Tab-separated table of C-alpha atoms in Angstrom:
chain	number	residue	atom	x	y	z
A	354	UNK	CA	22.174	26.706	11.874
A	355	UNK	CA	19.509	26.034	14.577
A	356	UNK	CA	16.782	27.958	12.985
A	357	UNK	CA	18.338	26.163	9.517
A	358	UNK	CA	17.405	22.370	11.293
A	359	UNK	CA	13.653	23.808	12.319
A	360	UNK	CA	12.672	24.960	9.247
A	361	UNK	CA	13.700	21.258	7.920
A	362	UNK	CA	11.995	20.046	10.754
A	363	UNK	CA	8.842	21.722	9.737
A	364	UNK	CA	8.836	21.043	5.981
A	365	UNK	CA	9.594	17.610	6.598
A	366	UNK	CA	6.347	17.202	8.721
A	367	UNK	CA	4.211	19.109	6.351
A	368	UNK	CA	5.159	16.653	3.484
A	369	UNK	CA	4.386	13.708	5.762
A	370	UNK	CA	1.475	15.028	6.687
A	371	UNK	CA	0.169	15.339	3.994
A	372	UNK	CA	1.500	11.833	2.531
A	373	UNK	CA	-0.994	10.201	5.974
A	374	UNK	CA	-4.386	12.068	4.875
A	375	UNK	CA	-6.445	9.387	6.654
A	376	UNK	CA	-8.276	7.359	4.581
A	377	UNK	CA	-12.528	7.669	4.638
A	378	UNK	CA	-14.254	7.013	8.617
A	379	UNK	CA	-15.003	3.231	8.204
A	380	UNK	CA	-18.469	3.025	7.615
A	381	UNK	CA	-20.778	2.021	10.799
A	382	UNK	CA	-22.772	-0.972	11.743
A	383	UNK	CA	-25.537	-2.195	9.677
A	384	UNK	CA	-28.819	-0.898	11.172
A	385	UNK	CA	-31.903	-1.519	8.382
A	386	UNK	CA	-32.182	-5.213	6.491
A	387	UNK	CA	-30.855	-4.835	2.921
A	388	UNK	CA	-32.177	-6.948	-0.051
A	389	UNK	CA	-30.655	-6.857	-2.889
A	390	UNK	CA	-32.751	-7.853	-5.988
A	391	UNK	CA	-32.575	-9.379	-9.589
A	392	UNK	CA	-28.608	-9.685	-9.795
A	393	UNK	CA	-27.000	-13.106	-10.943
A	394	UNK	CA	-25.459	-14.281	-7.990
A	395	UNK	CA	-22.175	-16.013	-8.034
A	396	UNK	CA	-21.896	-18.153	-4.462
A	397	UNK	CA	-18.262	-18.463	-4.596
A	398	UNK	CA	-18.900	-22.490	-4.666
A	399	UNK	CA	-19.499	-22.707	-7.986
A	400	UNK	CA	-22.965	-22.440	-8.029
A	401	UNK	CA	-24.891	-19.287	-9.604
A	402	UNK	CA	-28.394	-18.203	-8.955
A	403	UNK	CA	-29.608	-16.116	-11.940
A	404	UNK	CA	-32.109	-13.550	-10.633
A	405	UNK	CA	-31.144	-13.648	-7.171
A	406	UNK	CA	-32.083	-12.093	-4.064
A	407	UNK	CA	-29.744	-11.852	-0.958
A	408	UNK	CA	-30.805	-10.526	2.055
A	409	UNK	CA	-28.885	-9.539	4.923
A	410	UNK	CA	-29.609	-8.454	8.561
A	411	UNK	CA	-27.040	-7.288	11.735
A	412	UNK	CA	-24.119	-8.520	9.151
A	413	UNK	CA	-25.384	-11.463	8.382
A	414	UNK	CA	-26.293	-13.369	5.350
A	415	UNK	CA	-30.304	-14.183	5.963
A	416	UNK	CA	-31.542	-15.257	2.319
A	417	UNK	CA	-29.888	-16.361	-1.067
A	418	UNK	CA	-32.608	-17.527	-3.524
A	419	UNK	CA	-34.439	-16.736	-6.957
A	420	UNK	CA	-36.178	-13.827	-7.039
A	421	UNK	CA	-38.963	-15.912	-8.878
A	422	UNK	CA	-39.239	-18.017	-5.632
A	423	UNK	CA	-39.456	-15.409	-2.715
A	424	UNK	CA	-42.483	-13.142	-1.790
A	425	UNK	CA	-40.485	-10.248	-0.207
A	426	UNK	CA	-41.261	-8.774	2.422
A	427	UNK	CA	-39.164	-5.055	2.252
A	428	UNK	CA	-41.450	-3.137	4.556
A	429	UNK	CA	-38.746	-2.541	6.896
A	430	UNK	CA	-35.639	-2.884	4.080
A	431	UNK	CA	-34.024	-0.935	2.209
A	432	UNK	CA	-33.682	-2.867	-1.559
A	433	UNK	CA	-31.111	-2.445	-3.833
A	434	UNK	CA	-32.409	-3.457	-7.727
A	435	UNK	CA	-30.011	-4.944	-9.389
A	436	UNK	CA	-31.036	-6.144	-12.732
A	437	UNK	CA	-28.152	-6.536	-15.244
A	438	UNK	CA	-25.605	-6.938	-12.301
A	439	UNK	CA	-23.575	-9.500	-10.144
A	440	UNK	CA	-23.014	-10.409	-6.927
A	441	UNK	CA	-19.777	-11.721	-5.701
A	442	UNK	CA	-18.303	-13.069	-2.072
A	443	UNK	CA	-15.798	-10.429	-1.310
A	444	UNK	CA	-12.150	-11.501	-2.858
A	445	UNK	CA	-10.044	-12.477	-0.221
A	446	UNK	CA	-6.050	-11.792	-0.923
A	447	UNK	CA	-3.788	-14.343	0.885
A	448	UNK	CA	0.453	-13.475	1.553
A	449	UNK	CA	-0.134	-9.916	1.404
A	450	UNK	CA	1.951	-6.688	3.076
A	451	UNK	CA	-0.895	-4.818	2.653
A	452	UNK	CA	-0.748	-2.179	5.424
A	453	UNK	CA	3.279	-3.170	6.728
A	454	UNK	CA	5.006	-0.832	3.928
A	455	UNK	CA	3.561	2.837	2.430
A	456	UNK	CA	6.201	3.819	0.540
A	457	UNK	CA	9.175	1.782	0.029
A	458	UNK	CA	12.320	4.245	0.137
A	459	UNK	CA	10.649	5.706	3.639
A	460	UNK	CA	12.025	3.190	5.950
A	461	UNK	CA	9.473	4.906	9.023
A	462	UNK	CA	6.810	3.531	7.175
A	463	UNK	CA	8.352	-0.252	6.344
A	464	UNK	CA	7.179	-2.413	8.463
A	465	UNK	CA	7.483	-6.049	6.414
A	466	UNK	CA	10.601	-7.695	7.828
A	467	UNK	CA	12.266	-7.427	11.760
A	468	UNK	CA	15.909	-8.509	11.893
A	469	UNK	CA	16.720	-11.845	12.660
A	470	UNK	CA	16.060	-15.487	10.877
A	471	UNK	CA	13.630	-17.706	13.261
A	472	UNK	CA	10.851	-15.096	14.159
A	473	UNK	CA	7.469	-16.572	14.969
A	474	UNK	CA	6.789	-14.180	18.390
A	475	UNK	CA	6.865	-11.384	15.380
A	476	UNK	CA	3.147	-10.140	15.146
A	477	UNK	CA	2.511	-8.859	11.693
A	478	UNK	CA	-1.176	-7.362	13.030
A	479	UNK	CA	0.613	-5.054	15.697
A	480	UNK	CA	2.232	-2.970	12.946
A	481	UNK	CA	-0.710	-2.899	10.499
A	482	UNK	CA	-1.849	0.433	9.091
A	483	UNK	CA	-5.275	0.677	8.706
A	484	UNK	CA	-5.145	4.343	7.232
A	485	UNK	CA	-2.999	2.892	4.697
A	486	UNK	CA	-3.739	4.636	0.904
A	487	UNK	CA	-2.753	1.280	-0.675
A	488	UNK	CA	-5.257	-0.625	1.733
A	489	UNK	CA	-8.476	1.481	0.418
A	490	UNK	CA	-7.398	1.038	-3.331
A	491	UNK	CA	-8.070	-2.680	-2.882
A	492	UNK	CA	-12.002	-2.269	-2.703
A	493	UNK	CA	-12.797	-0.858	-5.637
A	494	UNK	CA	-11.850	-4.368	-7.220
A	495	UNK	CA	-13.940	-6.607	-4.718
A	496	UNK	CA	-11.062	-7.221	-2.326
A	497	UNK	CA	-12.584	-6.798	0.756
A	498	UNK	CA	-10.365	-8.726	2.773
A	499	UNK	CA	-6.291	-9.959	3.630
A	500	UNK	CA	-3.802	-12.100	5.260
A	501	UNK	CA	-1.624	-9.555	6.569
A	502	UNK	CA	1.863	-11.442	6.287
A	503	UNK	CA	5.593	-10.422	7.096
A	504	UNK	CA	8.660	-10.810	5.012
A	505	UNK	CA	12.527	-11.993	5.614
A	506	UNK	CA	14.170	-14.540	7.679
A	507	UNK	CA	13.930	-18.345	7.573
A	508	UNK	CA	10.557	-17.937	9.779
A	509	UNK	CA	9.215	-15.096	9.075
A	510	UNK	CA	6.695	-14.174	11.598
A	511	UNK	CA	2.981	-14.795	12.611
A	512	UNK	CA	0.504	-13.175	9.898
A	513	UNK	CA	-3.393	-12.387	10.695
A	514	UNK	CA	-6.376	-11.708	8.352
A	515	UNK	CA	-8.256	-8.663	8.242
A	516	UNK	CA	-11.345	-6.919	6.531
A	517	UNK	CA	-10.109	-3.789	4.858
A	518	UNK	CA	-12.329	-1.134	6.525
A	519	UNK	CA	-11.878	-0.312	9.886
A	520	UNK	CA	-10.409	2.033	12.402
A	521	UNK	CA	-7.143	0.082	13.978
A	522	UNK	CA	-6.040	-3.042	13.686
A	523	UNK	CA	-8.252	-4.401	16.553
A	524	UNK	CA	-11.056	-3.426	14.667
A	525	UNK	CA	-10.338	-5.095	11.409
A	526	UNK	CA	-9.339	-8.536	12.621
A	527	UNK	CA	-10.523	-11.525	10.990
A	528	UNK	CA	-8.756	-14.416	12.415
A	529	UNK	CA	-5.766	-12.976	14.763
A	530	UNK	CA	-2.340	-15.348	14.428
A	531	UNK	CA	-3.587	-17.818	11.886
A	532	UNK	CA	-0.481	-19.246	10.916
A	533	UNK	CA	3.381	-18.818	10.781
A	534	UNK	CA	5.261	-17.998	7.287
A	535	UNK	CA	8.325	-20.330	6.847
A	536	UNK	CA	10.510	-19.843	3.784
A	537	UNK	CA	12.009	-22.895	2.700
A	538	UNK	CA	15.603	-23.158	1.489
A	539	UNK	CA	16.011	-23.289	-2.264
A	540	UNK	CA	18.284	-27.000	-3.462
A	541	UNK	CA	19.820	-24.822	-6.633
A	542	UNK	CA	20.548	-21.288	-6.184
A	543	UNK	CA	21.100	-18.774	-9.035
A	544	UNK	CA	24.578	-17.968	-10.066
A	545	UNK	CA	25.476	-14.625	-11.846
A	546	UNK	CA	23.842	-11.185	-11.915
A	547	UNK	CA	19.947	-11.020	-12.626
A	548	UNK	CA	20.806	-9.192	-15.953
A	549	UNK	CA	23.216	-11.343	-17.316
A	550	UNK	CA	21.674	-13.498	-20.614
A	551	UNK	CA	23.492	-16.539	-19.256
A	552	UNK	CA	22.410	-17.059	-15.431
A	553	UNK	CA	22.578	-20.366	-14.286
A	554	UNK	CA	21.700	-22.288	-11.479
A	555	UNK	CA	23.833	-24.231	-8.982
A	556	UNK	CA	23.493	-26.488	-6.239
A	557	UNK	CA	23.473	-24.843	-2.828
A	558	UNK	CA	25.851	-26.667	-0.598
A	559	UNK	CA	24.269	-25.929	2.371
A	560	UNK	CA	20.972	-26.776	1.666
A	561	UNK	CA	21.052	-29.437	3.820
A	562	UNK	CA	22.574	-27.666	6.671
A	563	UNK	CA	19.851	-25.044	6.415
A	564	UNK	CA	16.940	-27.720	6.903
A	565	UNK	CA	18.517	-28.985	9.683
A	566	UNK	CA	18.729	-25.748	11.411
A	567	UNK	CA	14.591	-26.096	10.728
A	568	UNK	CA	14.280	-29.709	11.960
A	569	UNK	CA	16.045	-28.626	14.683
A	570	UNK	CA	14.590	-25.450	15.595
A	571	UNK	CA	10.860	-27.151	15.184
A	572	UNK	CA	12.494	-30.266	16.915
A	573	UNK	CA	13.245	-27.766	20.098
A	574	UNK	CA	9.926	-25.959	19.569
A	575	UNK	CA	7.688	-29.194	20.112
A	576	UNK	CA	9.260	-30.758	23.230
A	577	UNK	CA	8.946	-27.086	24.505
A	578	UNK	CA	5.327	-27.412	24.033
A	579	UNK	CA	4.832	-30.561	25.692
A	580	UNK	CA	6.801	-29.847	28.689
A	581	UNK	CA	4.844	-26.792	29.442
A	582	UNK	CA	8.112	-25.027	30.697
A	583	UNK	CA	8.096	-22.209	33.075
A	584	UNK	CA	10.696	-20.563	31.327
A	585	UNK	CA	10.415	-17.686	28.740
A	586	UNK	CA	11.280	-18.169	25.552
A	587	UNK	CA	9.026	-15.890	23.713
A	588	UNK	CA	9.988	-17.638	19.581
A	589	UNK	CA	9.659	-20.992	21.190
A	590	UNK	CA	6.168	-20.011	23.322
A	591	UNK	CA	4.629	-18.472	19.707
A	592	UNK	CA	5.374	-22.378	18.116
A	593	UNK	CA	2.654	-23.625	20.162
A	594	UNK	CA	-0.144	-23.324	17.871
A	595	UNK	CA	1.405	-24.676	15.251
A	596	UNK	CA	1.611	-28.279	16.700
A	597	UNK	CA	-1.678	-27.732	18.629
A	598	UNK	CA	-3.258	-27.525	15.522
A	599	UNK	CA	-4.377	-24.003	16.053
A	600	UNK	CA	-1.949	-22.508	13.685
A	601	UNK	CA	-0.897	-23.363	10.067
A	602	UNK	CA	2.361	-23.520	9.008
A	603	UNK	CA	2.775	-21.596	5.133
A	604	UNK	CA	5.726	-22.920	3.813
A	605	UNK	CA	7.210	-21.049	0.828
A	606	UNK	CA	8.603	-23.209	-1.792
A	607	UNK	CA	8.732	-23.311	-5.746
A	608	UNK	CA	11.232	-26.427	-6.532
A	609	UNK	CA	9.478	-30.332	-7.554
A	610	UNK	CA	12.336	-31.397	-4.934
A	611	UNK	CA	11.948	-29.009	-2.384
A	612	UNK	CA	8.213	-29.454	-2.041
A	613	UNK	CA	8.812	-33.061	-1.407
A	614	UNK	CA	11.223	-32.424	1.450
A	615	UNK	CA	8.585	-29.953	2.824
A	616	UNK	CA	5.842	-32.701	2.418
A	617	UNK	CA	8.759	-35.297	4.676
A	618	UNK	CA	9.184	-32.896	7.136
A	619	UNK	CA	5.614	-32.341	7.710
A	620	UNK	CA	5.089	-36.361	8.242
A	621	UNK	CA	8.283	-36.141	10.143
A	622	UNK	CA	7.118	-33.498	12.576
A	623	UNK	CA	3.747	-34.592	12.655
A	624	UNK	CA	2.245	-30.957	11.636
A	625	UNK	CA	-0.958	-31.081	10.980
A	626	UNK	CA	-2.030	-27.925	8.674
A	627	UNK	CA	0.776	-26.960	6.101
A	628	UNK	CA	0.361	-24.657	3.166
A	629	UNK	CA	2.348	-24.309	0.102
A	630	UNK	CA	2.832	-20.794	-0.646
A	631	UNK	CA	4.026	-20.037	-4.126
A	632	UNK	CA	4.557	-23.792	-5.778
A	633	UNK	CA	5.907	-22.973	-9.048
A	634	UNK	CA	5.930	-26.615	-10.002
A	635	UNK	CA	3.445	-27.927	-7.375
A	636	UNK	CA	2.059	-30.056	-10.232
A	637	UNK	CA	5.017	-31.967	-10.655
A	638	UNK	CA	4.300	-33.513	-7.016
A	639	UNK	CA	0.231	-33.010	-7.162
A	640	UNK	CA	-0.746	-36.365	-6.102
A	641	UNK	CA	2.030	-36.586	-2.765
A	642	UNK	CA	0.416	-32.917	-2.477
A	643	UNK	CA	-3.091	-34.059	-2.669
A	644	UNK	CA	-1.961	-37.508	-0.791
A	645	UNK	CA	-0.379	-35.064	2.574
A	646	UNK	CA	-3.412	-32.827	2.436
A	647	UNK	CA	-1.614	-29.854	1.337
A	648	UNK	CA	-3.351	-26.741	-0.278
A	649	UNK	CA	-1.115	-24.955	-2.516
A	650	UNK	CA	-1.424	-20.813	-2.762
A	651	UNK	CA	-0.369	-20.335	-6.351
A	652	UNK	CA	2.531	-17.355	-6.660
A	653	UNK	CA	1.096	-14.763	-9.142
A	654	UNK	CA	0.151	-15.886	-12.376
A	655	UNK	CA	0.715	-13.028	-14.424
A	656	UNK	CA	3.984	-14.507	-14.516
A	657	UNK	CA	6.886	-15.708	-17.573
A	658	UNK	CA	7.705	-18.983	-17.006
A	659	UNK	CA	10.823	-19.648	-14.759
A	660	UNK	CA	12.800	-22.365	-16.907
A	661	UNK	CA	13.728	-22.320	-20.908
A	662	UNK	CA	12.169	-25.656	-21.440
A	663	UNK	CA	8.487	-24.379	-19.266
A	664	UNK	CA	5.537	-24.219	-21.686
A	665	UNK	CA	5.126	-20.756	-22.181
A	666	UNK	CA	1.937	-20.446	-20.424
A	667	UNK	CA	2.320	-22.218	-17.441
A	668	UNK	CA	2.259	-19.723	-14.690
A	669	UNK	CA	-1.556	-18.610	-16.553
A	670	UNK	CA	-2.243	-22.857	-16.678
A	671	UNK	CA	-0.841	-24.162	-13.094
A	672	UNK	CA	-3.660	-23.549	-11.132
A	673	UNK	CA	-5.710	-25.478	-13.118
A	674	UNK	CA	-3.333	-28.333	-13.062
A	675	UNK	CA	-3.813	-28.820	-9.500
A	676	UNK	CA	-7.437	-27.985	-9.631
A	677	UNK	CA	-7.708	-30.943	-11.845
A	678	UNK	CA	-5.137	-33.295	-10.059
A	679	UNK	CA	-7.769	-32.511	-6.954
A	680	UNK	CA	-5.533	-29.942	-4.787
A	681	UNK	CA	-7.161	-27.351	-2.917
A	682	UNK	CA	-5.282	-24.308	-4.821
A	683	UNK	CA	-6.002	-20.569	-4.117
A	684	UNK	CA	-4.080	-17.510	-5.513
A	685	UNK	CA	-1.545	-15.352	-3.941
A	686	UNK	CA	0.322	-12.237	-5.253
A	687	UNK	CA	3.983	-11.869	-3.747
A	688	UNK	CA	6.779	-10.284	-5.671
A	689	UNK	CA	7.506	-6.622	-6.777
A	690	UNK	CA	4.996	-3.737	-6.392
A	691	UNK	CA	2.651	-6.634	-4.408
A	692	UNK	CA	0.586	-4.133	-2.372
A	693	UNK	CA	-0.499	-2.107	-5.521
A	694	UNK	CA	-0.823	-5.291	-7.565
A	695	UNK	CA	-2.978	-6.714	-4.265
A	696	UNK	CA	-5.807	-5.098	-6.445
A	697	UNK	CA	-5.597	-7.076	-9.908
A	698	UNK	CA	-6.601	-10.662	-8.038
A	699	UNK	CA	-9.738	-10.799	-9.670
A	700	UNK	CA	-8.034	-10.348	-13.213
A	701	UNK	CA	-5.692	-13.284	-11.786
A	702	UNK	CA	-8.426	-15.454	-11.320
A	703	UNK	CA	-9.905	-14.450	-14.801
A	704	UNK	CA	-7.093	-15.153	-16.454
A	705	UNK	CA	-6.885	-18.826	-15.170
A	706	UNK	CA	-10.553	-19.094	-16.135
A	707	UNK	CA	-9.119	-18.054	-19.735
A	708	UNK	CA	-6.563	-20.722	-19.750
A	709	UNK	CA	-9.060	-23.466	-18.862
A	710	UNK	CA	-10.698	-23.689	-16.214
A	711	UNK	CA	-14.274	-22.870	-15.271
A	712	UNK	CA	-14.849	-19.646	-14.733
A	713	UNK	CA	-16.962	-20.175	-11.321
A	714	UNK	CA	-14.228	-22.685	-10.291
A	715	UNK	CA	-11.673	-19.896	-10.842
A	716	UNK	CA	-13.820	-17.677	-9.449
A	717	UNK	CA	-13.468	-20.124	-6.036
A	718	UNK	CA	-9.539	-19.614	-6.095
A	719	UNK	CA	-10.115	-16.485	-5.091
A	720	UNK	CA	-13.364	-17.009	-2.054
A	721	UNK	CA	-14.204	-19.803	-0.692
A	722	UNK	CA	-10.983	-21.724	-1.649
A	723	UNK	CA	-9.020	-19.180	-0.346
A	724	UNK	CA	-11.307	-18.929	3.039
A	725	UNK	CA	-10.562	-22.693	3.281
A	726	UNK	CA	-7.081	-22.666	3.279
A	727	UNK	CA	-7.330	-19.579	5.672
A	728	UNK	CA	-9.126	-21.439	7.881
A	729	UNK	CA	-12.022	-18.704	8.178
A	730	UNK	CA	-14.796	-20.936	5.391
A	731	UNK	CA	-17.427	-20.638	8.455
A	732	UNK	CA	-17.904	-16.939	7.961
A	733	UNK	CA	-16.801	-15.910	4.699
A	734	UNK	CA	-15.656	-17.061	1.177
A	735	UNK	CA	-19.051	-17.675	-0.407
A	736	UNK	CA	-22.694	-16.108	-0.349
A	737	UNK	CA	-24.552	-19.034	2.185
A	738	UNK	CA	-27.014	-18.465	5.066
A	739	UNK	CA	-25.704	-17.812	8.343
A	740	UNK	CA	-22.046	-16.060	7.202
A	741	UNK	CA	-20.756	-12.713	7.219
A	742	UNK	CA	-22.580	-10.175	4.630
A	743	UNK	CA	-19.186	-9.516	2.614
A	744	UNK	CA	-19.725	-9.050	-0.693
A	745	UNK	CA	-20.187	-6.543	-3.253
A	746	UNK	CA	-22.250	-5.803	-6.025
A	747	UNK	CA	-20.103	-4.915	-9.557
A	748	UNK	CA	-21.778	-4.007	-12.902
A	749	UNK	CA	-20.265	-6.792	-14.891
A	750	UNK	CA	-18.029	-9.719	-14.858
A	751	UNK	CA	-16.027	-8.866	-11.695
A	752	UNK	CA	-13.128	-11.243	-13.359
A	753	UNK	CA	-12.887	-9.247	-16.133
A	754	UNK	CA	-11.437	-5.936	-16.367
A	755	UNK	CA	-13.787	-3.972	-18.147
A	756	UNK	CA	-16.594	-5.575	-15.798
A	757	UNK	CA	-15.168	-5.286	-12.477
A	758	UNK	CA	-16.622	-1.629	-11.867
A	759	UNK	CA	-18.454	-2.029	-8.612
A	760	UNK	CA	-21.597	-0.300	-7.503
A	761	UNK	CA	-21.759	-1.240	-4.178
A	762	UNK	CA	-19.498	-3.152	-1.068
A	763	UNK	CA	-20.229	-4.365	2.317
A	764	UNK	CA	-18.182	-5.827	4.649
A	765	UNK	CA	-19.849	-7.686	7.859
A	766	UNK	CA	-23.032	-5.778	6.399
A	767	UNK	CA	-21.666	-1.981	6.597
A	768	UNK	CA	-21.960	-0.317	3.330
A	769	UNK	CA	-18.218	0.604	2.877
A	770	UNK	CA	-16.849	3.619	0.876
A	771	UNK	CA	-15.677	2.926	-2.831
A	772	UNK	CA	-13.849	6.070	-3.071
A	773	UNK	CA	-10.024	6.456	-3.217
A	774	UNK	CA	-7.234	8.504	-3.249
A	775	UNK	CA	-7.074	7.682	-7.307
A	776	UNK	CA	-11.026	8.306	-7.604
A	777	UNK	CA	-10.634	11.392	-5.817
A	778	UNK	CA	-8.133	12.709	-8.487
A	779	UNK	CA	-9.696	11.077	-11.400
A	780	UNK	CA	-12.252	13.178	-10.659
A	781	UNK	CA	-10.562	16.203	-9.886
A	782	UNK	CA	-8.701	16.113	-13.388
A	783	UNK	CA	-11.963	15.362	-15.009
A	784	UNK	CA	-13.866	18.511	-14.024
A	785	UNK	CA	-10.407	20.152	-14.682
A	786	UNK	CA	-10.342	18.727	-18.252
A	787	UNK	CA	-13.806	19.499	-18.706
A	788	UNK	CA	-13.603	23.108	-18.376
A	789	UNK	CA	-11.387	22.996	-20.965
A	790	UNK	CA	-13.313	21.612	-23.889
């Protein structure tokens, strides 16, 4: 029996083992200016510079112009020519797990949601994986960095943003406890089994119980914070940000109704930077959204529409609805399979531009909007003097499918790896395949 339980012990380490094959060494600081040269250049603020040239030095941004209007000076640079290609900020992916959860059904490696309901002491950056598999499959595609974000309870935890190449999580922090993650109750619940043709919705009877429990719970957390206690209360002690100022409060909420009571208990609690995370029918409420000051982060739009009498293509249209009612709107990308899915944001964005809106504007949803809302627009979201060199260089329309086949990324200047665990196969199977023929 004993030498039974070793050999399981053994085999069971081998095949995790070999699940964690770290991912590439994160690539090292910049050393030697690079200048890239003749690419159209989308800023990420809606402007575009048609034969561009961006130069960048110690991981930072040093020149964005027309080729036509610069005498280089590459003596001491190495130049990338890229005539016929684009430049993009790199896409930023807000309300992510990426890195908290490897594979679902191993619970060892699921690190998305701690037990309890008010948790913002819980530290989503502590327990993310930088050697994730899922984390390096999201360059490929241009997104280059995340808002590492927890799951479960009414207050979730305390989420961070990260660049997606780097050693531990030390290493790839952006902006460290940017903001708590507070899920809303929902006014009508559904009633019946998922599956069942006829699922309805009723009213949740203790809806209003449940936001008191938040009013109260904030309530406790704000005198706490002006009475500088001596006493430890470690949930109560992480709430002080959020009415300093120095962290936001994402609020997820779908419901016309609910939003509004989300937008009263801001004003009633005197917070001063509140997201809206999901907003299925933000629009509904756009102007009390746009009159509070409150971004929205759009729930994934490749989406059906949630009610029988929605317009069919809402979900593709409702970021331009708020675009155009004068929200700041960015995209997220919650729901089932999110961490693999992490990787179709720029097709996200491109379909929005398909349903109407500009295509640089939708391009925005995705970089500097999204930088806004995170609160890290000084250093990143957009290709401007002076920020962080993070941005890649892709061989077509990075919104587009077909396009988005990248050539080169860099992240704070560092020439990062574009290989995978996928690319590694493909081309294993190719050469295979090859042989063959």
């Amino acid at each position: 029996m004993r030498k039974m339980t070793k050999l399981y012990i053994t085999l069971c380490t081998l095949f995790f083992s070999l699940l964690s094959v770290a991912q590439q060494t994160p690539a090292p600081a910049q050393e030697q200016e690079i200048i890239i040269v003749g690419a159209t250049a989308h800023i990420g603020n809606g402007e575009v510079i048609e034969n561009a040239v961006i130069a960048f030095k110690d991981g930072k941004i040093t020149e964005v112009a027309s080729a036509s209007e610069k005498n280089l000076d590459a003596s001491n640079a190495k130049v990338i020519y890229a005539e016929g290609k684009h430049v993009y900020p790199g896409f930023i992916a807000p309300n992510s797990t990426l890195g908290l959860v490897e594979v679902d059904a191993v619970r060892a490696s699921d690190d998305e949601d701690e037990i309890g309901s008010f948790l913002p002491h819980i530290r989503s950056i502590i327990a993310y994986n930088t050697e994730s598999k899922i984390v390096e499959s999201m360059r490929p595609n241009g997104v280059l960095l995340a808002q590492v974000t927890p799951r479960g309870g009414r207050i979730s935890g305390t989420s961070s943003v990260v660049q997606l190449d780097a050693w531990n999580w030390e290493d790839a922090i952006v902006k460290e406890d940017d903001g708590i993650h507070l899920n809303w109750p929902n006014r009508f619940v559904k009633k019946g089994a998922w599956y069942d043709p006829k699922v309805g919705y009723k009213a949740d009877e203790k809806y209003d119980e449940k936001v008191q429990e938040i009013l109260s719970f904030f309530k406790q957390a704000k005198a706490f914070s002006k009475e500088g206690s001596s006493a430890l209360n470690i949930p109560l002690e992480a709430m002080k940000g959020v009415f300093s100022g120095e962290k936001t409060v994402f609020i997820h909420v779908d419901a016309e109704k609910d939003i509004l009571d989300v937008l009263h208990f801001k004003t009633e609690m005197q917070l001063g930077n509140v997201v809206i995370v999901g907003g299925k029918y933000a629009h509904q409420v756009a102007d009390e959204l746009v009159k509070h000051e409150v971004p929205v982060l759009v729930g994934r739009v490749h989406a059906t529409p949630e009610a029988d009498d929605d317009d069919y293509d809402l979900p593709y249209k409702l970021p331009r609805l708020l675009h155009e009612a004068g929200v700041l709107v960015g995209l997220e990308n919650s729901g089932q399979m999110e961490r693999m899915n992490a990787r179709n944001l720029p097709f996200y964005a491109g379909t929005v531009a398909a349903h109407g809106l500009n295509k640089e504007t939708a391009l925005q949803l995705i970089t500097l909007n999204a930088a806004k809302i995170l609160g890290v627009d000084q250093n990143l979201g957009s290709l401007e003097v002076g920020k962080d060199a993070t941005l890649f260089i892709s061989e077509g329309d990075a919104l587009d499918m077909m396009g988005n086949v990248l050539t080169h990324a860099f992240i704070n200047g560092r020439e990062v790896s574009l290989e995978t665990h996928q690319t590694r196969l493909y081309e294993r199977y190719k050469e295979k395949y090859a042989e063959q023929e």
